[in-house]
Amino acid sequence: MTTKRKYYLKVFFCLFLLLLTPLAMIVPALLRNEVPLNLHGLSLRAPWQESRDSTIKVMDTEAGNELIERYYPWYVFLNQAGTRREVPLWNPREGFGVPFLALWRTRAFSLFSLPVYFLPLSMGIGASIFLKLLVAGLCAYFIALRFQFAPFFALMVAIPFQLSGIFLAAPWHPMADVAPFFPLLLPCLQHLLLGNRRYWAFLGLVFGIMGLGGDPESMVAVACFSVALIFVFGLRTYEPKRIPSALLWLIFGGLIGICLAGVQLAPYVEFLLSGHLEDKSLPFFKPWDFTALLLPPVLPNGAFAEQRAAWWLPSGMVGFLLLPVWLSLRSFANRVRKRRIEAVLTTAFLLPVLYTAFAGWVRNLPVLYELDVSHFLLPVPLSLGLLAATTADEWIHLDAEQCKAALGKLKWLLPLFWLLCTGVALGALRLRTPSGEGWIALAPLMGCALALLIIIFVTLLWPRASLTALSFTLVSFVLLWYLYQPHSRTTPVSLLAPEPKLTSVLRDSGTRLAGSNQLKHWPLSPYGIDQVHSPSGVILYRSEQFLGTAEKNPELFRLGAASQLLLTKTDIRERFAALRPVLNIQKVLPSGAILLNDLQVSPRAQIVYAGRNITQDSSFPPLRAAGPPIMEGGNLPPNGGDSASREAKIEDSGLNAVQISTKSEQPGVLVLADAWYPGWKVYVDETEGSLFPVDYAFRGVNISEGAHQVHFQFKPDSLRNGLYISLGAFMVVLIGLVSLWRSRRAAYGSHSG
């Protein structure tokens, strides 16, 4: 068999393993009719407690607020939008309606969201996670081959990255949509430093794909890493004089990538001008959390520690424990490879350390309040995988004299380094469990060190490159599968769609739910229930102002068409005491909370003939539940025509549109108790009207007497403008890629000749 054929057989075998790994994680869960996400904590929350099977053990609720209150409802909404064949621009279920696509973190344009649109929910989420794992492994394997690693040594890079905590512990996080393409940046940055400026096009394409899915924090971290790596690469690998040129083309390619994601970025900027996202991130990363590299953050009950950034670190344990081996042989390593891996490794750890030092200051900046050290740790699994592969490759190819010299350093460096690691792990364990329990947490470190020691010893007696690479890869696979246990972090579909009587009553009422402050943490939107609060944390400034006033005067909830109130006994005695005479009890929950119906609530759509008109320079008068409403537009008298008959009927209500038929005896204002937000258009008998805010948060439009068809539609100009920007950037990238392809083809032709 020829050498070339052997090479391709090895590559295909590695590709098969990279395909088999995500299949082994996803397919068994789908066959058991389970979702590959840990959503057991959902059944611990009212109102689903009454339908939970008490025999089912709830293991793990890590990141419960983020996953249960935000990301799972967003997955459901994407799936519902796909089922209805509607673009998920607007979410009418939360907070009188909130933008959806504009939030960016909802990943409406992510390539990995496509299965969620078109498949049943559990299968769509499983297919999405499968694609993330597969693309992550393939991209990491591709760049390892580009960096001249043999096929099996390239697998040493791909497997730890594919099975990193980013994908196994938190595949639901937007960062998991960015990370799979991250490895492709490394060869682009290297080519820019080498003077191959045409690679800006491929760099821009990668930036654009990552920008369309993910979140702004991940993109900030990726941009910071790219800039820092240019400097470190330039200083460590090449001449410093090439840094300015490389930075220039990096900035140009990055800007093109941002423009390529313009269809997502423009609506996001518009959202930032009208609202913000509540910070649901986890506690600050502390310096001692870096010990998770040696002592995985798995608690005795199987849950992860609350600091998400620590989940990423165990993915690089093998590479970190091989660090003394690398130090003992680095003087014999290939110079280009040595400088490359040390530049990547330095940058990967430098940024998290700097961010940890200045996190309090950075998170006070606008827009960056959810930026966490976990975003800057994204390169760590890949960089330590590259270190492990480089170390193994160089180790196996040492000649006799080099091996003797390396062993002379290793015989004292390895025990010293591993003893230090053990001491740090013991100290961290003592801090985590002062009682002295939880010694099993040291098992991964001890087992990994022992396995690596055996492989090193065997290679001294029987140096075989393929066997060495596959052995190290197997250690990484077993370690990460044991730590993250993806097969156990699943949820039966039956637990995700409970049907307690409360949810059916609320859904059948067809109105909004208000009441207790606990509703801020009850994600009801996946079950077709509208609520005035937004558990996902999407806050519009006008809605926030209205809700803040309604908290002090609960009677104002009537203006938002919230006929259903879920209250505790304390709420009924105190905040809602004035409403007790007109509240009708619907249901009493096992927890003691009471569902009531407000008999005097305003309808969602109504015609008013009187209003309090104000201008932008005027101060806002107090809201009144009995009216007349405050209008930032229109022209109605404060007392006019209240006795005249009127009718407003909602004929159809979708995600992005509301159709209303009206009849009135005199000119008035149609008020729709949905959130006012730029991008909403209104058409009265197919003629565009002027939309204006009513009562801080809602929408109003002037109508004349007679019968009319009023159509509210969400068509933001920002989306259209962003689409134009994306199309223009795509044409520029396409031209750049064609130029890059031609230059590579010409270089290959001249080399062949």
GROMACS .gro file of C-alpha atoms in nm, residues 659-660 680-689 701 709-713 715:
model
   19
  659GLN     CA    1  -5.528   4.189   1.281
  660ILE     CA    2  -5.813   4.389   1.441
  680TRP     CA    3  -4.394   4.809   1.450
  681LYS     CA    4  -4.603   4.942   1.160
  682VAL     CA    5  -4.978   4.991   1.150
  683TYR     CA    6  -5.207   4.988   0.847
  684VAL     CA    7  -5.565   5.114   0.864
  685ASP     CA    8  -5.756   4.973   0.566
  686GLU     CA    9  -5.416   4.903   0.397
  687THR     CA   10  -5.305   5.266   0.444
  688GLU     CA   11  -5.007   5.311   0.675
  689GLY     CA   12  -5.095   5.503   0.989
  701VAL     CA   13  -5.329   5.468   1.628
  709GLN     CA   14  -5.948   4.673   0.934
  710VAL     CA   15  -5.637   4.758   1.136
  711HIS     CA   16  -5.323   4.554   1.078
  712PHE     CA   17  -5.025   4.580   1.314
  713GLN     CA   18  -4.708   4.428   1.166
  715LYS     CA   19  -4.127   4.512   1.007
   0.00000   0.00000   0.00000
